[in-house]
Each structure stands twice: as structure tokens, then as C-alpha cells.
CSV table of C-alpha atoms and ligand atoms in Angstrom, one decimal:
chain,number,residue,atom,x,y,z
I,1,UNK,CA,54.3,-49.7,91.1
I,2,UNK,CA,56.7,-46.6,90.8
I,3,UNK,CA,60.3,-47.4,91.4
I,4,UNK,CA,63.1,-45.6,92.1
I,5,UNK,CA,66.6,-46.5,93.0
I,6,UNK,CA,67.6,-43.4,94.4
I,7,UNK,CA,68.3,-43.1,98.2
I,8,UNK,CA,67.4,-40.8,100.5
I,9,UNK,CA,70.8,-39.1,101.1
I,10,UNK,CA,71.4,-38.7,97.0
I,11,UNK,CA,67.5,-37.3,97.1
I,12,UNK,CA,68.1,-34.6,99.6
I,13,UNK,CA,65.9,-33.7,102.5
I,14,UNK,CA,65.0,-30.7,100.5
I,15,UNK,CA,63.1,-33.1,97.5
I,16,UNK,CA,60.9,-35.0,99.8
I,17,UNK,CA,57.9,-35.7,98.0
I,18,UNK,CA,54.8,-34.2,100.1
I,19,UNK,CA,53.1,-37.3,99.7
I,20,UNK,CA,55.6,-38.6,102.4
I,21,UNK,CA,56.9,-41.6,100.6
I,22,UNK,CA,60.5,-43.0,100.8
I,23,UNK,CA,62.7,-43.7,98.1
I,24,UNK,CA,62.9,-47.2,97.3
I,25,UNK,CA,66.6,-48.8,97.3
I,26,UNK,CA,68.0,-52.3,96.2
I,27,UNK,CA,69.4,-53.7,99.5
I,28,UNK,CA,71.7,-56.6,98.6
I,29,UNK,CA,73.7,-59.2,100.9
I,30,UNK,CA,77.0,-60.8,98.8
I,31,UNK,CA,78.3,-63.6,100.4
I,32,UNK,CA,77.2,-63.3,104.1
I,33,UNK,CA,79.0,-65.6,106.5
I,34,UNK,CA,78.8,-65.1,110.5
I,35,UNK,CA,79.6,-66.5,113.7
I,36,UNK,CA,78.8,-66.1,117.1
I,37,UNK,CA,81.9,-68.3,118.2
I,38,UNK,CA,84.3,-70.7,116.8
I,39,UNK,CA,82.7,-73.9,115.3
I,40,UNK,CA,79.0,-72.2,115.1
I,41,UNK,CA,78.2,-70.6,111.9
I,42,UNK,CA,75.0,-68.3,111.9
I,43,UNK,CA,75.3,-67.8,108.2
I,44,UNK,CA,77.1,-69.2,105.5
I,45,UNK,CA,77.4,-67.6,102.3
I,46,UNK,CA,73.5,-65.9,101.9
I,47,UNK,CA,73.1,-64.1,99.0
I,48,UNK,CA,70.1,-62.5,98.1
I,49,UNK,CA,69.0,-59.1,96.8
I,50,UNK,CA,65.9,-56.9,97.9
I,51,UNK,CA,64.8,-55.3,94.6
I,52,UNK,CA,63.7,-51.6,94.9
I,53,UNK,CA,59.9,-51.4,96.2
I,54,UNK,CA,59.6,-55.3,96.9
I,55,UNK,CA,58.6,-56.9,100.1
I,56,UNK,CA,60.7,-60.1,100.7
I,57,UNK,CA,60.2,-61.9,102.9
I,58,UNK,CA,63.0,-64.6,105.1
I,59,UNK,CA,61.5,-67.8,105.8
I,60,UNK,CA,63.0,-70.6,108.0
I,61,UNK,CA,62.5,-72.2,111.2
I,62,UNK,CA,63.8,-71.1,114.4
I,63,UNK,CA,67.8,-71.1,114.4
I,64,UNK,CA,67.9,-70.2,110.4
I,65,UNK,CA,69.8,-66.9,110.6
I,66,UNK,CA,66.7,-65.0,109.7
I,67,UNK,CA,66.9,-62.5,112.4
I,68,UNK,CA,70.9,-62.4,112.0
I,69,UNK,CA,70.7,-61.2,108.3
I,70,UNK,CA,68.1,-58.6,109.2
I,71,UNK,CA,70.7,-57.4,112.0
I,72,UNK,CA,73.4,-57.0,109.9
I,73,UNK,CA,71.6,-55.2,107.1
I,74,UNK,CA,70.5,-52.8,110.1
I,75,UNK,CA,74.2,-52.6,111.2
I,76,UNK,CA,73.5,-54.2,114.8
I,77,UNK,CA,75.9,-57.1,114.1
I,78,UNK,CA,78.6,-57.6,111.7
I,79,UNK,CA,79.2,-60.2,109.2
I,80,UNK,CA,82.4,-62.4,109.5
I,81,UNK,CA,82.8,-62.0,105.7
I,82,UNK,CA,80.4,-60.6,102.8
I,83,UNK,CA,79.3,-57.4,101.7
I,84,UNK,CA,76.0,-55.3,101.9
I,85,UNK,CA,75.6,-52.8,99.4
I,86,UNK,CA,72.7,-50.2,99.4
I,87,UNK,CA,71.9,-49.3,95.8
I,88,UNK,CA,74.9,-50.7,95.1
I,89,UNK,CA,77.0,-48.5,97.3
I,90,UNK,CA,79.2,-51.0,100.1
I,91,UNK,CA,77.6,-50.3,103.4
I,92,UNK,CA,79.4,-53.2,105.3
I,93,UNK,CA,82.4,-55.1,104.4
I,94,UNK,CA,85.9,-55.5,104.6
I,95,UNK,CA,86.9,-52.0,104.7
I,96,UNK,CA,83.6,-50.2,105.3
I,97,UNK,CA,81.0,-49.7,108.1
I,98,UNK,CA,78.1,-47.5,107.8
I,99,UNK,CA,76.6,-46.9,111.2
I,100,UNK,CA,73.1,-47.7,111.6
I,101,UNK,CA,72.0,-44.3,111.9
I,102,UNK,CA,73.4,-43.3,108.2
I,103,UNK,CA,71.9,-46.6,106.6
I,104,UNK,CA,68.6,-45.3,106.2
I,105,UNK,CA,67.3,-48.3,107.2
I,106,UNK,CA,64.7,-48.7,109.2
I,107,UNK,CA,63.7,-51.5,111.9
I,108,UNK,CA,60.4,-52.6,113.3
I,109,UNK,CA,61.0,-54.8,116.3
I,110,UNK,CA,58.8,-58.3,117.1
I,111,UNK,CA,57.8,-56.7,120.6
I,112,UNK,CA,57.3,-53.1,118.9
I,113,UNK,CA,59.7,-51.2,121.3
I,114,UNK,CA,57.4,-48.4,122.0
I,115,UNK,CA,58.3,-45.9,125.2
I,116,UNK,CA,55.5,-46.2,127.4
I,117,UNK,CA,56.0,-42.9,129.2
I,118,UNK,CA,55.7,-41.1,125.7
I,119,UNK,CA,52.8,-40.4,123.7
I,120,UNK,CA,52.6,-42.0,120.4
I,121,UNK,CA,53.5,-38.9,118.8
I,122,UNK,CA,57.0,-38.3,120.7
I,123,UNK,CA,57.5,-42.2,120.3
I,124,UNK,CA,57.0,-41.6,116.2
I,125,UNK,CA,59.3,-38.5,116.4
I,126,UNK,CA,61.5,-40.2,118.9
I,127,UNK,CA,64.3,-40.9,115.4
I,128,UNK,CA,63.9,-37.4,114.0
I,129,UNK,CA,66.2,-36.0,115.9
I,130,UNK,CA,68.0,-34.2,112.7
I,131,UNK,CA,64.7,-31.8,112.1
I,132,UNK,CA,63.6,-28.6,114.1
I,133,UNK,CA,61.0,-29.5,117.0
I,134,UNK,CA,58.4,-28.5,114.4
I,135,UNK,CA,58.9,-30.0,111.4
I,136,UNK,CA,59.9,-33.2,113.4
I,137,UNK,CA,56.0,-33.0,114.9
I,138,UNK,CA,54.8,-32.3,110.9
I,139,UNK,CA,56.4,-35.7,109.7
I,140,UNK,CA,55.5,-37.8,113.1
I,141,UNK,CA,51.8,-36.5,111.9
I,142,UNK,CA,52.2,-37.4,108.9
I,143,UNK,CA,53.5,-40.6,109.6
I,144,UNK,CA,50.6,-41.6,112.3
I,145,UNK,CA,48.4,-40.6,109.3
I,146,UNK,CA,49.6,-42.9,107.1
I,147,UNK,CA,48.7,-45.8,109.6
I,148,UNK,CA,45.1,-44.0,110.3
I,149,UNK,CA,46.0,-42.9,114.5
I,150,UNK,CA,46.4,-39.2,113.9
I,151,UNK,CA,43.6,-38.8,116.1
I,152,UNK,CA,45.8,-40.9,118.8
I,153,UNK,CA,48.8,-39.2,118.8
I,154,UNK,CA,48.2,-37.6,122.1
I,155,UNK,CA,47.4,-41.0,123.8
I,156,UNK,CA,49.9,-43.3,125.5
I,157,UNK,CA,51.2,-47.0,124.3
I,158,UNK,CA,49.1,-48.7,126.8
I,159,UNK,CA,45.5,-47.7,126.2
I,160,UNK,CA,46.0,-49.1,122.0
I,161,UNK,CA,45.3,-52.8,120.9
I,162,UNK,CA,48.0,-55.0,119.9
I,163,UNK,CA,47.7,-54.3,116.5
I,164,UNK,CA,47.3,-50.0,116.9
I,165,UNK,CA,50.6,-50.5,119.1
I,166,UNK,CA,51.7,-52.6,115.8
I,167,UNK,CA,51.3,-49.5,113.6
I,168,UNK,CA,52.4,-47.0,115.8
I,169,UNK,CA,55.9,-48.8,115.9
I,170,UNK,CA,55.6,-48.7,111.7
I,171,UNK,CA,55.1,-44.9,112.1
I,172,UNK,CA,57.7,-44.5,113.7
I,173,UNK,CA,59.8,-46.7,111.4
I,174,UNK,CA,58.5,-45.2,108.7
I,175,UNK,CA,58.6,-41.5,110.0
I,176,UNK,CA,62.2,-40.5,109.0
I,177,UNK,CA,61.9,-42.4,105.1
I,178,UNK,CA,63.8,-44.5,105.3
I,179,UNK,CA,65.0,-46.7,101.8
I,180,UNK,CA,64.5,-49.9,103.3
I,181,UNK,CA,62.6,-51.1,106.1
I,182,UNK,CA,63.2,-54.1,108.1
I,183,UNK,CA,60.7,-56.1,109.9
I,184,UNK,CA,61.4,-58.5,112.5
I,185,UNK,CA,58.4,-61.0,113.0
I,186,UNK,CA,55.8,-58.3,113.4
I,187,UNK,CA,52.8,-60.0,114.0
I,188,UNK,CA,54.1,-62.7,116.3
I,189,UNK,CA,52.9,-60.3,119.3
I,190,UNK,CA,48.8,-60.4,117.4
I,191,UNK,CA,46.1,-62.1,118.9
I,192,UNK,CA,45.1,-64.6,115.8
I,193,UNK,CA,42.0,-62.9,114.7
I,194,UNK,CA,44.2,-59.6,114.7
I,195,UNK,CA,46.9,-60.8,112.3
I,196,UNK,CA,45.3,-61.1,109.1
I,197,UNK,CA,43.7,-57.3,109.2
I,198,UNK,CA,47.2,-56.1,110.7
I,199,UNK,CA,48.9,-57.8,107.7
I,200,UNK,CA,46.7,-56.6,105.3
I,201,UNK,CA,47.2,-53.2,106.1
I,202,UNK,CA,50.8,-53.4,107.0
I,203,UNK,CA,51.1,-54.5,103.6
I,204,UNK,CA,48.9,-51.6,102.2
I,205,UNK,CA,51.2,-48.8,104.3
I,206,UNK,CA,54.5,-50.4,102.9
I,207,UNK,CA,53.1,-50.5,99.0
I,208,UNK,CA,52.0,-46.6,99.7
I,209,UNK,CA,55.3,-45.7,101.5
I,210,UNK,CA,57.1,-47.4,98.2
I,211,UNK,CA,60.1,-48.6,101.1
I,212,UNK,CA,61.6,-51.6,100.3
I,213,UNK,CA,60.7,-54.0,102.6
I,214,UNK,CA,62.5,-56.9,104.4
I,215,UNK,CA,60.0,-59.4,106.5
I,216,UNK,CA,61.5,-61.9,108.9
I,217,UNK,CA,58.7,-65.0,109.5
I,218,UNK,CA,58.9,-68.5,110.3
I,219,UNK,CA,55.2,-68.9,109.1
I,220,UNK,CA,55.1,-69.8,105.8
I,221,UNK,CA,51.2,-68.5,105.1
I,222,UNK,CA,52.6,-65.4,106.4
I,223,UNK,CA,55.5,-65.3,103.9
I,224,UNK,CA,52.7,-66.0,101.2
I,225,UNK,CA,50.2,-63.4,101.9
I,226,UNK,CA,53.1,-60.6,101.9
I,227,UNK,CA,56.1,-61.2,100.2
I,228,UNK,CA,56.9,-60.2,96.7
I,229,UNK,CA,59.0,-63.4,96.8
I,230,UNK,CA,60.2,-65.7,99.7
I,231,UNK,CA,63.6,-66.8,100.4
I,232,UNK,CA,64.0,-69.5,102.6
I,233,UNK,CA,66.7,-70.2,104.9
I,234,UNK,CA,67.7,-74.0,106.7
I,235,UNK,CA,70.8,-73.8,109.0
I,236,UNK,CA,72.4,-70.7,108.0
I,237,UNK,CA,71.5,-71.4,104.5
I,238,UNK,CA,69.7,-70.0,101.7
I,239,UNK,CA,68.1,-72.9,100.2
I,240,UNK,CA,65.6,-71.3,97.5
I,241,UNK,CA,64.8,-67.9,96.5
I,242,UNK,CA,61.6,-66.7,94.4
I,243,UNK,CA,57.9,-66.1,94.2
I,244,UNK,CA,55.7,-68.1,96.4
I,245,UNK,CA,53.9,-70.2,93.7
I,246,UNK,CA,57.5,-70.8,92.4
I,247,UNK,CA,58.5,-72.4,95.8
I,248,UNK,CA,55.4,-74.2,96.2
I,249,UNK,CA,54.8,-75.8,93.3
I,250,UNK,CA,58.5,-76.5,92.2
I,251,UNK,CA,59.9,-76.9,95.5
I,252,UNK,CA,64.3,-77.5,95.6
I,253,UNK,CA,63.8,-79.9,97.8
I,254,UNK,CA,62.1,-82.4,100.5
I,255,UNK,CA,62.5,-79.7,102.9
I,256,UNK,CA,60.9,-76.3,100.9
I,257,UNK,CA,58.4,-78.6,100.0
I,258,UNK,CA,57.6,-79.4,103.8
I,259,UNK,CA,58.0,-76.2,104.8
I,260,UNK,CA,55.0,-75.5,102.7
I,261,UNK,CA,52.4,-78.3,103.0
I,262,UNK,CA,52.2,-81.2,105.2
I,263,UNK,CA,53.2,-84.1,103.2
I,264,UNK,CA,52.9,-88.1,102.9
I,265,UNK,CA,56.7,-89.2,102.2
I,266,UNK,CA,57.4,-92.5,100.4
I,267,UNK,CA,61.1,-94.0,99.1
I,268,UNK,CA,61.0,-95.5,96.4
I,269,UNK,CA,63.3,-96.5,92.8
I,270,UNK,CA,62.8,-95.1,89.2
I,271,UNK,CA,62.3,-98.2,87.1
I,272,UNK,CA,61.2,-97.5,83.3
I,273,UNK,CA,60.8,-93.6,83.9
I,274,UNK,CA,58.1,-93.9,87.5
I,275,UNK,CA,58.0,-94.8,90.8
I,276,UNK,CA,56.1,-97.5,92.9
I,277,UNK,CA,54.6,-96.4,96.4
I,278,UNK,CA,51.7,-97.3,98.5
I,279,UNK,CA,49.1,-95.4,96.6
I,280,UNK,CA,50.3,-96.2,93.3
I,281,UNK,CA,52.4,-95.4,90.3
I,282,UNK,CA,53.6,-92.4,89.5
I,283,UNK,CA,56.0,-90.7,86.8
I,284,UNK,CA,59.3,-89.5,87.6
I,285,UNK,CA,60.6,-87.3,84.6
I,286,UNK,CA,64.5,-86.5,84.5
I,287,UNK,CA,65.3,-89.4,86.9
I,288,UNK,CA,67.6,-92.2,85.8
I,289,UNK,CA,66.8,-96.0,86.0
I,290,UNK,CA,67.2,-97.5,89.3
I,291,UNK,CA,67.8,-93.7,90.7
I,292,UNK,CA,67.0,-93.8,95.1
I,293,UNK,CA,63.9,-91.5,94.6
I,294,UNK,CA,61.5,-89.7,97.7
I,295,UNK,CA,58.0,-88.9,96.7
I,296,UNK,CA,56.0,-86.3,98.2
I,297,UNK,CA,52.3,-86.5,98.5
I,298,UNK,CA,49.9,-83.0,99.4
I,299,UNK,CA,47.2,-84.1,101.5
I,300,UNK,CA,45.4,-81.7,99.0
I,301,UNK,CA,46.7,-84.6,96.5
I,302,UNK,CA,44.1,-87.2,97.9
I,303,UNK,CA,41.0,-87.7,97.0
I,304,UNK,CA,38.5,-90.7,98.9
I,305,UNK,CA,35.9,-92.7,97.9
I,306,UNK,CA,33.6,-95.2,99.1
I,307,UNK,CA,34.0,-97.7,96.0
I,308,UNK,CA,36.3,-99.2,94.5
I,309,UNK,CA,37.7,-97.0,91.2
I,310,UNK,CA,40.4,-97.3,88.8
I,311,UNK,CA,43.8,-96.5,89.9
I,312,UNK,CA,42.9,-95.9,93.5
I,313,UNK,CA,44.4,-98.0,96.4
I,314,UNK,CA,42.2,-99.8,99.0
I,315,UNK,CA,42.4,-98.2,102.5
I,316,UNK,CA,41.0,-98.4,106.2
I,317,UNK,CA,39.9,-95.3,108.3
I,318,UNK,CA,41.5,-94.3,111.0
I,319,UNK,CA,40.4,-90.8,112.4
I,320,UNK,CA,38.8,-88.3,110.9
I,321,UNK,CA,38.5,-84.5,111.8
I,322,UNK,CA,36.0,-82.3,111.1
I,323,UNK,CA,37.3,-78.4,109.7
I,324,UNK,CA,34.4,-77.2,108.0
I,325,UNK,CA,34.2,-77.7,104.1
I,326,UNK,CA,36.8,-79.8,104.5
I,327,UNK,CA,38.3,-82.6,106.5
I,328,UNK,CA,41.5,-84.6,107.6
I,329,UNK,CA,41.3,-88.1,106.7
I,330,UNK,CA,44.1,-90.3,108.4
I,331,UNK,CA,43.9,-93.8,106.6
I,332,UNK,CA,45.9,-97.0,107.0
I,333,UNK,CA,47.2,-98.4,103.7
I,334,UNK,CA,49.0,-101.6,103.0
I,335,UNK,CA,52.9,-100.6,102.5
I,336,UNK,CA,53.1,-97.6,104.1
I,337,UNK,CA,54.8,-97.3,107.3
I,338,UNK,CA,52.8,-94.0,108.7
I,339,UNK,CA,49.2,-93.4,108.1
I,340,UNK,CA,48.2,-91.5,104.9
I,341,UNK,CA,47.0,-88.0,105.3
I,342,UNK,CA,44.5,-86.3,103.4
I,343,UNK,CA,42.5,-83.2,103.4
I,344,UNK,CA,39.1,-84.1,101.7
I,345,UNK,CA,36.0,-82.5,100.8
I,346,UNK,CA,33.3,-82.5,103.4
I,347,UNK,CA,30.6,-84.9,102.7
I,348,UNK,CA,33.0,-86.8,100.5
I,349,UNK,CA,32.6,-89.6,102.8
I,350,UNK,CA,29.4,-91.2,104.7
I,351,UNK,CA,30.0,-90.4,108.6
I,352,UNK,CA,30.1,-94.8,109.1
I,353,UNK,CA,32.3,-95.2,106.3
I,354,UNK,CA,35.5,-97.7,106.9
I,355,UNK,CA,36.7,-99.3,104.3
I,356,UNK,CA,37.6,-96.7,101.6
I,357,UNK,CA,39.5,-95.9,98.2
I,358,UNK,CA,42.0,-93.2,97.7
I,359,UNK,CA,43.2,-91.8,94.7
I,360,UNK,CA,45.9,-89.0,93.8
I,361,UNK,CA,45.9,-86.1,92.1
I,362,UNK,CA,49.3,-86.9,89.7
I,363,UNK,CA,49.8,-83.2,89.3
I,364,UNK,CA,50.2,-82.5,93.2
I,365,UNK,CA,52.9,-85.0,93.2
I,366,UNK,CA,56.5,-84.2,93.5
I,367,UNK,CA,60.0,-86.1,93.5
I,368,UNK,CA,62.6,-86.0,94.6
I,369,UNK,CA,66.7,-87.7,94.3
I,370,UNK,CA,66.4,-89.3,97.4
I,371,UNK,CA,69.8,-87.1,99.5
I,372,UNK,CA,70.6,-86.9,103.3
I,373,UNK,CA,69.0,-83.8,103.5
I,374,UNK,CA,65.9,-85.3,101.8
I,375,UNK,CA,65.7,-88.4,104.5
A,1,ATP,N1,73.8,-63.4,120.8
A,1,ATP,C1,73.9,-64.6,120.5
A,1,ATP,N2,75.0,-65.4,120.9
A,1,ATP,C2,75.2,-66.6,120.5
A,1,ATP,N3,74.4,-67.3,119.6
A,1,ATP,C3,73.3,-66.6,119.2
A,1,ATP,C4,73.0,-65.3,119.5
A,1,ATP,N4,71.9,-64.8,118.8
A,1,ATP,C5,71.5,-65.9,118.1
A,1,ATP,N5,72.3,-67.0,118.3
A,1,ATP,C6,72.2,-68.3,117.6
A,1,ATP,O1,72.4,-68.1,116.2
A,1,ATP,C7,71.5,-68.9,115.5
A,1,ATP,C8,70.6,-68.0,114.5
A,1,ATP,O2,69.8,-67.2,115.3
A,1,ATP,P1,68.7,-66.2,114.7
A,1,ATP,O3,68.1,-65.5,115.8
A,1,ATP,O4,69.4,-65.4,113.6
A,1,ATP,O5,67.7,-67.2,114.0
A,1,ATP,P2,66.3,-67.0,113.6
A,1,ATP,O6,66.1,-67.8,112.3
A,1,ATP,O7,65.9,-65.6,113.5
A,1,ATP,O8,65.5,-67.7,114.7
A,1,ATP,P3,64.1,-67.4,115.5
A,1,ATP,O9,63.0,-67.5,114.5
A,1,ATP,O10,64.0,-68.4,116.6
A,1,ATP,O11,64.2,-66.0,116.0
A,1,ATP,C9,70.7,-69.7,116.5
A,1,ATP,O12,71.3,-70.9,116.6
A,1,ATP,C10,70.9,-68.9,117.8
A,1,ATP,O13,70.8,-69.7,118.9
């Protein structure tokens, strides 16, 4: 991909390439911190960096901060402390406030924000209030073109499906170029058969409009199949940063690791370099003797038979659920407070099968020092 860092102010209205793309800008938060009240911290101390071109996306469940960040990058709310810097250039802080308007940000809302009682074209030239009526309609054309509704721009909001109405409001985002464009969970509106195509092409529109793009999620697939890399947020927190393989196979901690993939948890103690747990032994590299240790198993780990094998660990049914070309196994096992979870290959297993064998995949397993925030 082509990157630039230069911003749309330093580019001039007067360069804009005909191909109607933005110029791509690094969007970096220093050192967030924010409160809504005394005792209550939204954010404390984020830092992360947007890199020119690159869709991130911010993970975390409900409460995180995720849509606070996003607001303050858009200049909607203002940090407590920190800085954000566009291409470098301070556009909040101690001593500076860019309005929102002069950010050259954009913002696509979770409910899409559209004007009912405009047509989609006046709702995608509704921010181009800077150009003559003309060229104002060119660009809102150009824009709906980019998303494929040219041909709607005389219709109203209500007769499109969620996921037109979902385009139409990145039009419009997208209409006066801006550097960097924030999303706000824009598919948590989509019917579920609607999201993946809506994301696919979301994703497509963003790459060709070169924006830099910030995605606000709590669904980690989601975070997966679109961003560049994921940062992931707990509490205010940034807790890791980096490309999804990165987070799920070398997860921080307990909870990115959870966040990823359902997981079988077992405590356990490093004795001679590994760990005991209900379904077996398993190493524990960089851990020191008699260390507290919590190991995480991936249902994707486990593996079940119908005789007995080498290494695996006797078990009883429980449930089973049938998901296709696969299935969840629940199975008691002697030592383990909760049932074991696995997600098996269909067929794997005779429909009257009770008592069982499971074995692990070693290379699925992770560990962890066992911490309060691991418990
Ligand atoms: N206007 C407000 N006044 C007071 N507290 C608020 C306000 N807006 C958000 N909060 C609180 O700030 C915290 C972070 O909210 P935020 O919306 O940034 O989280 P989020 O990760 O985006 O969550 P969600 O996924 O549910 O939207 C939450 O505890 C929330 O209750």
C-alpha cells in the first residue's frame, strides 16, 4: 500500500488527487488519562499510535474506554492529561485544542446518524459546507461512488438495508477526506448474515480511500478480520498492542488470551521446568521452581478418542453439541473442578460413546505467572 504522511491541510484542497483518496496521517495518543468525575478513571495512561494507512482496531469489553479514546481523538471530549498529535503536530493537550472541525478527522457513528428528511446525497454533502454548491454535489458523488449507491443518491435513508444505510454514513465520512477516520462499532446495527459482506467491503473502501482508520469493537473476530493490528483495552487500560496472530498466539496475559478463545483454566506449580494439571504434564519454559503458575487450555487444544492412548487422560461425557464439522465436547475429568471443553472434529466420536480419552495439543498450550489479574 501507498503511504503518505502528509495531511490534508499541508496537501491543499487544490492537490486533491482525482482518484478521491485522503491523505493518510499517523494519529498518535501520548499518555491519555480521563475522568468523568472524581474517583472514576475512563483512561489511564493509553498510548498507542495509528500508523499512516493502517486500520486499528480497539478491543475491550464494555466499560474499556474504547469509545472515550475514539472521542477524544475526534475532539468530542477532552483528556484530563495526554497529548494527541496528528502527524506529529499537537492537536490536544495542555496548551492546544484543535476543534473537531479542523482535525480532519472523520467519524462514523454505531447508529449511522443519517438525516432522514434528506436524500442520501445532501446527507453525504451534509460536512462540505467549505465548497460551492457544485463541487460539494461532485465530491458527495464521488463519494457515494466509492461505496457503489450513486444510483441511490436521490433516495431517502429509509427505503436502504442496514448495511446500504451503513455505507451511506461512510460516504459521508469519507466525502470531505479526511486523514483519519474513526469508526464507532459500525456493524453492531447489521443483521448477522449482513456483517461479514458489510465488513468486507468496508474494509475494501477504507484500503482504496488510503484513510487511516480507527475501529472501535468489543468482538474480537471482528477485530481480526479488519485490523492491521488490535489493541486491547481492560479497565481504562491498554493491556497489549500488535497484530492479531501476535495477541493470539502470545497472549500478555490470562485475560487477552480469553478475550480470544474460550479456555480450560488450571493452577498449578512449576516443578523441574512443567506443570501438573488434570489433563497432564505440560512444559513451562522461563518459569522458576515452585513458581504459582495458571495454564490455559484452547478447546481447539483437545483432541478425543474412544481408547485408551499414550499421554491422554481418562474422561466421561457429559454433553455434546452438534456445529457442523465440528463439535463441543463437555467431559468430566478426575481433578478438575469445571468440566473440560473441547471443540472436536465431527465423527471423531461414535454418537453412544461415554467413556473417552482426551489428549492435548502441547503447542496450543499457554502459561501463565499465576497474578490477581490472572485469577
Ligand atoms: N457521559 C458519561 N458520564 C459518566 N460516565 C461515562 C460517560 N460516558 C461513559 N462513561 C463511563 O466511562 C466508562 C468507559 O465508557 P466507554 O463508552 O468509553 O467504554 P466502551 O469501552 O466504549 O464501552 P461500550 O463497548 O459499552 O460502548 C464506562 O464505565 C462508562 O460507564
Amino acid at each position: 500500500m501507498t503511504q503518505t504522511t502528509r495531511s490534508r491541510s499541508e496537501s491543499g484542497r487544490g492537490s486533491r488527487s482525482p482518484a478521491g483518496v485522503s491523505f493518510a496521517a499517523r494519529l498518535a495518543f501520548d499518555d491519555i488519562w480521563h475522568t468523568f468525575g472524581p474517583g472514576a478513571e475512563t483512561l489511564r495512561g493509553v498510548s498507542v499510535t495509528a500508523e499512516p494507512g493502517e486500520v486499528l482496531c480497539l478491543l475491550g469489553p464494555s466499560g474499556s474506554g474504547k469509545t472515550t479514546l475514539l472521542r477524544i481523538a475526534a475532539g468530542i471530549e477532552t483528556q484530563t492529561r495526554g497529548r494527541v498529535l496528528l502527524n506529529d503536530r499537537e492537536i490536544a493537550g495542555p496548551a492546544v485544542f484543535v476543534p473537531p472541525e479542523k482535525r480532519s478527522i472523520g467519524l462514523v457513528f454505531q447508529d449511522f446518524a443519517l438525516f432522514p428528511h434528506y436524500t442520501i446525497l445532501d446527507n453525504v454533502r451534509f460536512g462540505l459546507t467549505a465548497l460551492s454548491s457544485s463541487e460539494a454535489k461532485r465530491e458527495a458523488m464521488t463519494a457515494l461512488s466509492r461505496v457503489g449507491l450513486e444510483h441511490h443518491a436521490r433516495s431517502f435513508p429509509h427505503i436502504l438495508s442496514g448495511g446500504e444505510q451503513q455505507r451511506v454514513a461512510l460516504a459521508r465520512a469519507l466525502a470531505p477526506r479526511p486523514a483519519v477516520l474513526l469508526l464507532d462499532e459500525p456493524f453492531s446495527g447489521l443483521d448477522s448474515r449482513l456483517k461479514d459482506s458489510v465488513r468486507a467491503e468496508t474494509l475494501a473502501i477504507l484500503r482504496q480511500s488510503r484513510a487511516t482508520a480507527i475501529i472501535v469493537t468489543h468482538d474480537a473476530e471482528e477485530a481480526m478480520r479488519m485490523g492491521d493490528r488490535i489493541a486491547l483495552l481492560r479497565d481504562g487500560e491498554l493491556v497489549q498492542v500488535g497484530p492479531a496472530e501476535e495477541l493470539y498466539q502470545r497472549p500478555a496475559n490470562l485475560f487477552v488470551a480469553g478475550f480470544f478463545s474460550e479456555l480450560n483454566v488450571f493452577d498449578g506449580r512449576c516443578e523441574d521446568g512443567s506443570v501438573d494439571t488434570p489433563l497432564g504434564r505440560f512444559e513451562a519454559p522461563g518459569f522458576a521452581e515452585a513458581e504459582d503458575v495458571t495454564v490455559a487450555v484452547r478447546p481447539t487444544a483437545i483432541e478425543a478418542h474412544e481408547h485408551e492412548r499414550d499421554g491422554a487422560t481418562e474422561a466421561r461425557v457429559i454433553s455434546r453439541r452438534f456445529l457442523g464439522d465440528e463439535e463441543i465436547l463437555e467431559a468430566a475429568v478426575a481433578g478438575a473442578e469445571m468440566p473440560v471443553r473441547g471443540r472436536i472434529r465431527c465423527g471423531a466420536l461414535s454418537p453412544a460413546a461415554r467413556d473417552i480419552w482426551l489428549s492435548v495439543r502441547k503447542s496450543d498450550v499457554l502459561v501463565f505467572e499465576r497474578r490477581a489479574e490472572n485469577a
